[in-house]
Short mmCIF file of C-alpha atoms in Angstrom, two decimals:
data_model
loop_
_atom_site.label_atom_id
_atom_site.label_comp_id
_atom_site.label_asym_id
_atom_site.label_seq_id
_atom_site.Cartn_x
_atom_site.Cartn_y
_atom_site.Cartn_z
CA MET Y 1 2.11 -11.54 15.69
CA ARG Y 2 2.60 -7.86 14.98
CA PHE Y 3 2.19 -6.53 11.46
CA GLY Y 4 5.86 -5.68 10.97
CA ALA Y 5 6.90 -9.23 11.78
CA ARG Y 6 4.25 -10.73 9.49
CA LEU Y 7 5.29 -8.40 6.70
CA SER Y 8 8.93 -9.36 7.14
CA GLU Y 9 7.98 -13.03 6.83
CA ALA Y 10 5.89 -12.35 3.71
CA ILE Y 11 8.76 -10.47 2.07
CA SER Y 12 11.16 -13.31 2.88
CA GLU Y 13 8.78 -15.80 1.26
CA HIS Y 14 7.57 -13.86 -1.76
CA GLY Y 15 10.00 -10.98 -2.26
CA PRO Y 16 9.43 -7.23 -1.78
CA LEU Y 17 6.46 -6.59 -4.05
CA CYS Y 18 3.06 -5.01 -3.51
CA VAL Y 19 0.55 -5.46 -6.33
CA GLY Y 20 -2.35 -3.03 -6.59
CA ILE Y 21 -5.94 -3.83 -7.47
CA ASP Y 22 -7.07 -0.62 -9.17
CA PRO Y 23 -10.38 -1.20 -11.00
CA HIS Y 24 -9.97 1.94 -13.11
CA PRO Y 25 -12.75 2.41 -15.70
CA GLY Y 26 -10.14 2.23 -18.47
CA LEU Y 27 -8.92 -1.13 -17.20
CA LEU Y 28 -12.45 -2.49 -16.93
CA ALA Y 29 -12.98 -1.49 -20.55
CA SER Y 30 -9.69 -3.05 -21.70
CA TRP Y 31 -10.73 -6.32 -20.01
CA GLY Y 32 -14.08 -6.19 -21.83
CA LEU Y 33 -16.01 -5.71 -18.61
CA SER Y 34 -19.07 -3.60 -17.89
CA GLN Y 35 -18.70 -0.28 -16.06
CA ASP Y 36 -20.81 -1.36 -13.10
CA ALA Y 37 -20.57 -3.36 -9.90
CA ALA Y 38 -20.77 -6.65 -11.80
CA GLY Y 39 -17.77 -5.70 -13.94
CA LEU Y 40 -15.96 -4.49 -10.83
CA GLU Y 41 -16.56 -7.79 -9.09
CA ARG Y 42 -15.33 -9.85 -12.03
CA PHE Y 43 -12.20 -7.71 -12.28
CA ALA Y 44 -11.42 -7.76 -8.57
CA LEU Y 45 -12.01 -11.47 -8.00
CA THR Y 46 -9.88 -12.34 -11.02
CA CYS Y 47 -7.09 -10.34 -9.38
CA VAL Y 48 -7.61 -12.18 -6.10
CA GLU Y 49 -7.32 -15.52 -7.89
CA ALA Y 50 -4.18 -14.36 -9.72
CA PHE Y 51 -2.33 -12.73 -6.84
CA GLY Y 52 -3.45 -14.53 -3.68
CA GLY Y 53 -0.60 -16.50 -2.17
CA ARG Y 54 1.92 -15.24 -4.76
CA VAL Y 55 3.06 -11.83 -3.51
CA ALA Y 56 3.89 -10.27 -0.16
CA VAL Y 57 1.12 -7.65 -0.21
CA VAL Y 58 -1.92 -6.83 -2.32
CA LYS Y 59 -3.24 -3.26 -2.22
CA PRO Y 60 -6.86 -2.66 -3.27
CA GLN Y 61 -7.52 1.02 -4.01
CA ALA Y 62 -10.69 1.75 -2.02
CA ALA Y 63 -11.84 4.71 -4.12
CA PHE Y 64 -12.49 2.59 -7.21
CA PHE Y 65 -14.74 0.32 -5.15
CA GLU Y 66 -16.51 3.17 -3.34
CA ALA Y 67 -17.34 4.72 -6.72
CA HIS Y 68 -19.88 1.90 -7.19
CA GLY Y 69 -21.68 2.59 -3.92
CA SER Y 70 -22.72 -0.09 -1.46
CA ARG Y 71 -22.31 -2.91 -4.01
CA GLY Y 72 -18.77 -1.76 -4.69
CA VAL Y 73 -17.93 -1.64 -0.98
CA ALA Y 74 -19.34 -5.17 -0.66
CA VAL Y 75 -16.92 -6.29 -3.38
CA LEU Y 76 -14.05 -4.66 -1.48
CA GLU Y 77 -15.07 -6.53 1.66
CA ARG Y 78 -14.98 -9.83 -0.25
CA VAL Y 79 -11.60 -8.99 -1.79
CA ILE Y 80 -10.16 -8.34 1.67
CA ALA Y 81 -11.64 -11.54 3.11
CA ASP Y 82 -10.57 -13.76 0.20
CA LEU Y 83 -7.02 -12.42 0.07
CA ARG Y 84 -6.56 -12.77 3.82
CA GLY Y 85 -8.00 -16.26 3.57
CA SER Y 86 -5.26 -17.09 1.06
CA GLY Y 87 -2.62 -15.96 3.53
CA THR Y 88 -1.85 -12.77 1.62
CA LEU Y 89 -1.37 -9.48 3.46
CA VAL Y 90 -3.86 -6.80 2.45
CA LEU Y 91 -3.06 -3.09 2.49
CA VAL Y 92 -6.27 -1.10 2.02
CA ASP Y 93 -5.35 2.08 0.17
CA ALA Y 94 -7.90 4.47 1.66
CA LYS Y 95 -5.67 7.40 2.73
CA ARG Y 96 -7.89 8.26 5.68
CA GLY Y 97 -7.12 11.23 7.88
CA ASP Y 98 -9.19 13.19 10.40
CA ILE Y 99 -9.25 14.12 14.09
CA GLY Y 100 -10.70 12.82 17.31
CA SER Y 101 -13.78 10.63 17.19
CA THR Y 102 -13.87 10.69 13.39
CA MET Y 103 -10.34 9.32 13.14
CA ALA Y 104 -11.30 6.74 15.75
CA ALA Y 105 -14.24 5.70 13.56
CA TYR Y 106 -11.93 5.29 10.56
CA ALA Y 107 -9.64 3.22 12.75
CA ALA Y 108 -12.56 1.03 13.82
CA ALA Y 109 -13.50 0.47 10.18
CA TYR Y 110 -10.06 -0.35 8.80
CA LEU Y 111 -8.02 -1.60 11.75
CA THR Y 112 -10.33 -3.37 14.18
CA GLU Y 113 -10.72 -7.15 14.28
CA GLY Y 114 -14.15 -8.15 13.03
CA SER Y 115 -14.67 -5.19 10.71
CA PRO Y 116 -15.28 -6.37 7.13
CA LEU Y 117 -13.11 -3.50 5.82
CA ALA Y 118 -10.12 -4.32 8.01
CA GLY Y 119 -7.21 -5.72 6.04
CA ASP Y 120 -3.75 -6.02 7.55
CA ALA Y 121 -2.86 -2.34 7.14
CA VAL Y 122 -4.30 0.92 5.80
CA THR Y 123 -2.84 4.08 4.29
CA VAL Y 124 -3.40 7.25 6.30
CA SER Y 125 -2.75 10.97 5.89
CA PRO Y 126 -0.87 12.89 8.63
CA TYR Y 127 -1.59 16.38 7.34
CA LEU Y 128 -3.86 17.27 10.23
CA GLY Y 129 -0.83 16.64 12.43
CA PHE Y 130 0.91 13.34 13.11
CA GLY Y 131 -0.78 13.18 16.50
CA SER Y 132 -4.17 13.04 14.80
CA LEU Y 133 -3.23 9.48 13.77
CA ASP Y 134 -3.06 8.27 17.37
CA PRO Y 135 -6.44 6.46 17.20
CA ALA Y 136 -5.25 4.58 14.13
CA ARG Y 137 -1.89 3.74 15.70
CA GLU Y 138 -3.58 2.51 18.87
CA ALA Y 139 -6.14 0.40 16.98
CA ALA Y 140 -3.41 -1.08 14.80
CA ALA Y 141 -1.28 -1.98 17.80
CA ALA Y 142 -4.24 -3.59 19.56
CA SER Y 143 -5.16 -5.79 16.58
CA GLY Y 144 -1.71 -6.59 15.17
CA ARG Y 145 -2.16 -4.39 12.12
CA GLY Y 146 -0.14 -1.59 10.54
CA ILE Y 147 -0.47 1.86 9.02
CA PHE Y 148 1.36 3.45 6.10
CA VAL Y 149 1.66 7.21 6.52
CA LEU Y 150 1.90 9.55 3.54
CA ALA Y 151 5.32 11.19 3.77
CA LEU Y 152 6.84 12.17 0.44
CA THR Y 153 4.62 11.61 -2.57
CA SER Y 154 5.56 12.05 -6.21
CA ASN Y 155 2.65 14.24 -7.33
CA PRO Y 156 3.90 17.79 -8.12
CA GLU Y 157 1.29 19.41 -5.87
CA GLY Y 158 2.58 17.56 -2.82
CA ALA Y 159 5.90 19.39 -2.71
CA SER Y 160 4.40 22.70 -1.55
CA VAL Y 161 3.34 21.03 1.71
CA GLN Y 162 5.72 18.10 2.14
CA ARG Y 163 8.92 19.99 1.37
CA ALA Y 164 7.97 23.11 3.32
CA VAL Y 165 10.48 23.85 6.08
CA GLY Y 166 9.35 24.44 9.66
CA ALA Y 167 10.83 26.62 12.38
CA ASP Y 168 13.14 23.80 13.46
CA GLY Y 169 14.72 23.60 10.01
CA ARG Y 170 13.19 20.25 9.10
CA SER Y 171 10.92 19.71 6.14
CA VAL Y 172 7.37 18.58 6.87
CA ALA Y 173 8.21 15.23 5.26
CA GLN Y 174 11.24 14.78 7.52
CA SER Y 175 9.15 15.54 10.59
CA ILE Y 176 6.73 12.79 9.53
CA VAL Y 177 9.64 10.39 9.02
CA ASP Y 178 10.99 11.25 12.48
CA GLU Y 179 7.59 10.70 14.13
CA ALA Y 180 7.27 7.32 12.43
CA ALA Y 181 10.78 6.41 13.57
CA ARG Y 182 9.85 7.24 17.16
CA ALA Y 183 6.76 5.06 16.89
CA ASN Y 184 8.92 2.16 15.62
CA ALA Y 185 11.73 2.56 18.17
CA GLY Y 186 13.09 -0.82 19.19
CA ALA Y 187 11.06 -2.76 16.63
CA ASP Y 188 12.63 -5.86 15.14
CA PRO Y 189 12.66 -6.79 12.30
CA LEU Y 190 10.17 -4.12 11.15
CA GLY Y 191 7.88 -1.73 12.97
CA ASP Y 192 4.17 -1.38 12.34
CA VAL Y 193 4.28 2.26 11.15
CA GLY Y 194 5.30 2.45 7.52
CA LEU Y 195 5.69 5.39 5.19
CA VAL Y 196 4.60 6.14 1.64
CA VAL Y 197 7.49 7.51 -0.42
CA GLY Y 198 7.10 7.87 -4.18
CA ALA Y 199 9.40 5.72 -6.32
CA THR Y 200 9.58 8.38 -9.04
CA LEU Y 201 11.00 11.19 -6.90
CA GLY Y 202 14.44 11.05 -8.51
CA GLU Y 203 16.22 11.91 -5.28
CA LEU Y 204 15.45 11.38 -1.63
CA ASP Y 205 15.80 14.46 0.55
CA VAL Y 206 14.69 12.84 3.78
CA ASP Y 207 16.71 10.62 6.10
CA LEU Y 208 15.12 7.20 6.54
CA SER Y 209 18.03 5.62 8.39
CA ASP Y 210 16.24 5.46 11.77
CA LEU Y 211 12.79 4.46 10.47
CA ARG Y 212 12.86 0.73 11.35
CA GLY Y 213 9.61 0.39 9.42
CA PRO Y 214 8.48 -0.51 5.90
CA VAL Y 215 8.30 1.92 2.98
CA LEU Y 216 5.58 1.67 0.35
CA ALA Y 217 7.00 2.95 -2.94
CA PRO Y 218 4.24 3.60 -5.49
CA GLY Y 219 5.13 4.50 -9.06
CA PHE Y 220 7.10 1.37 -9.97
CA GLY Y 221 6.52 0.10 -13.49
CA ALA Y 222 3.91 1.89 -15.61
CA GLN Y 223 4.49 5.23 -13.87
CA GLY Y 224 8.15 5.13 -14.82
CA ALA Y 225 10.23 4.02 -11.84
CA THR Y 226 12.71 1.21 -12.48
CA VAL Y 227 14.65 -1.14 -10.24
CA ALA Y 228 17.65 1.14 -10.71
CA ASP Y 229 15.56 4.08 -9.48
CA LEU Y 230 14.50 2.12 -6.39
CA ARG Y 231 18.08 1.25 -5.53
CA ALA Y 232 19.20 4.83 -6.12
CA LEU Y 233 16.54 6.10 -3.71
CA PHE Y 234 16.58 3.44 -1.02
CA GLY Y 235 19.87 1.58 -1.40
CA SER Y 236 20.64 -1.92 -2.59
CA ASP Y 237 18.73 -3.70 0.20
CA LEU Y 238 15.01 -3.53 -0.60
CA ARG Y 239 13.79 -5.88 2.14
CA GLY Y 240 11.94 -3.09 3.92
CA VAL Y 241 10.79 -1.39 0.70
CA LEU Y 242 7.58 -2.43 -1.04
CA PRO Y 243 7.59 -1.29 -4.69
CA THR Y 244 4.01 -1.09 -5.88
CA SER Y 245 3.03 -2.23 -9.35
CA SER Y 246 -0.58 -1.86 -10.47
CA ARG Y 247 -1.26 -0.95 -14.08
CA ASP Y 248 1.96 -2.57 -15.29
CA VAL Y 249 0.58 -5.91 -14.07
CA LEU Y 250 -3.15 -5.32 -14.55
CA ARG Y 251 -2.81 -4.50 -18.24
CA HIS Y 252 -2.02 -8.19 -18.81
CA GLY Y 253 -5.57 -9.25 -17.81
CA PRO Y 254 -8.14 -10.62 -17.95
CA GLU Y 255 -6.53 -14.07 -18.14
CA THR Y 256 -5.39 -15.27 -14.74
CA ALA Y 257 -2.36 -17.04 -16.18
CA SER Y 258 -1.19 -13.84 -17.91
CA LEU Y 259 -1.56 -11.84 -14.70
CA ARG Y 260 0.47 -14.43 -12.80
CA SER Y 261 3.17 -14.40 -15.46
CA ALA Y 262 3.34 -10.61 -15.21
CA VAL Y 263 3.69 -10.78 -11.42
CA ASP Y 264 6.43 -13.38 -11.68
CA ALA Y 265 8.33 -11.20 -14.18
CA VAL Y 266 8.16 -8.18 -11.86
CA ARG Y 267 9.30 -10.28 -8.90
CA ARG Y 268 12.29 -11.55 -10.87
CA SER Y 269 13.23 -8.03 -11.87
CA LEU Y 270 13.48 -7.04 -8.21
CA GLU Y 271 15.90 -9.88 -7.53
CA MET Y 272 18.41 -8.69 -10.13
#
């Protein structure tokens, strides 16, 4: 089954929520854990126990695992395997982007069956040209996985590139949206090429009407975006939108029951 179809099923079962696993040093400290690979492992596996089988998607942030070297990457591999074993979709937030054989190597690592770093989807950057993502798109299609392409992020620095207008009158962000829409043409219920669009933007100056793919919306919760903000940006139907909550849930650790209660509260808020 293709990624878009599996994601649609997961959203129908669990609601449109993506929970992040971000083992930030400050969170490790607040959980009373050591700032090393052992503390990282305890943090991450507690999250797996709390979230596995309870939400549509879990998104481990690769950088916080890589910061601990090979032992940290080994923890990430276990997180991916354990979550997928629980039936939970895994979006590896790695934001990879390169050209040619190097992009193909990233695709092999994150999108090829049998790779220990391959979840169900990965975030990628299109800012070497959307065509540079072809190896990732091809690998994803071959293995039934998906990609989420950075389109319109909420960091202030992003606007100078993403909102720049090209010779055809479109913003760079809109050109990325249009390329993703072409890749998803004819997909039902959702395509395999998603976009990353910040939930805290305030207003949406790109047209997503032809996308036919999922939208990852980081910034929900602790970063300030509310359900009302999501509906103002994306409309009342959030079935194809994945609000991402990380710190707003993770601050309730380290008790598994408290983390689950926090997830349930966020899920209920999205149903209102």
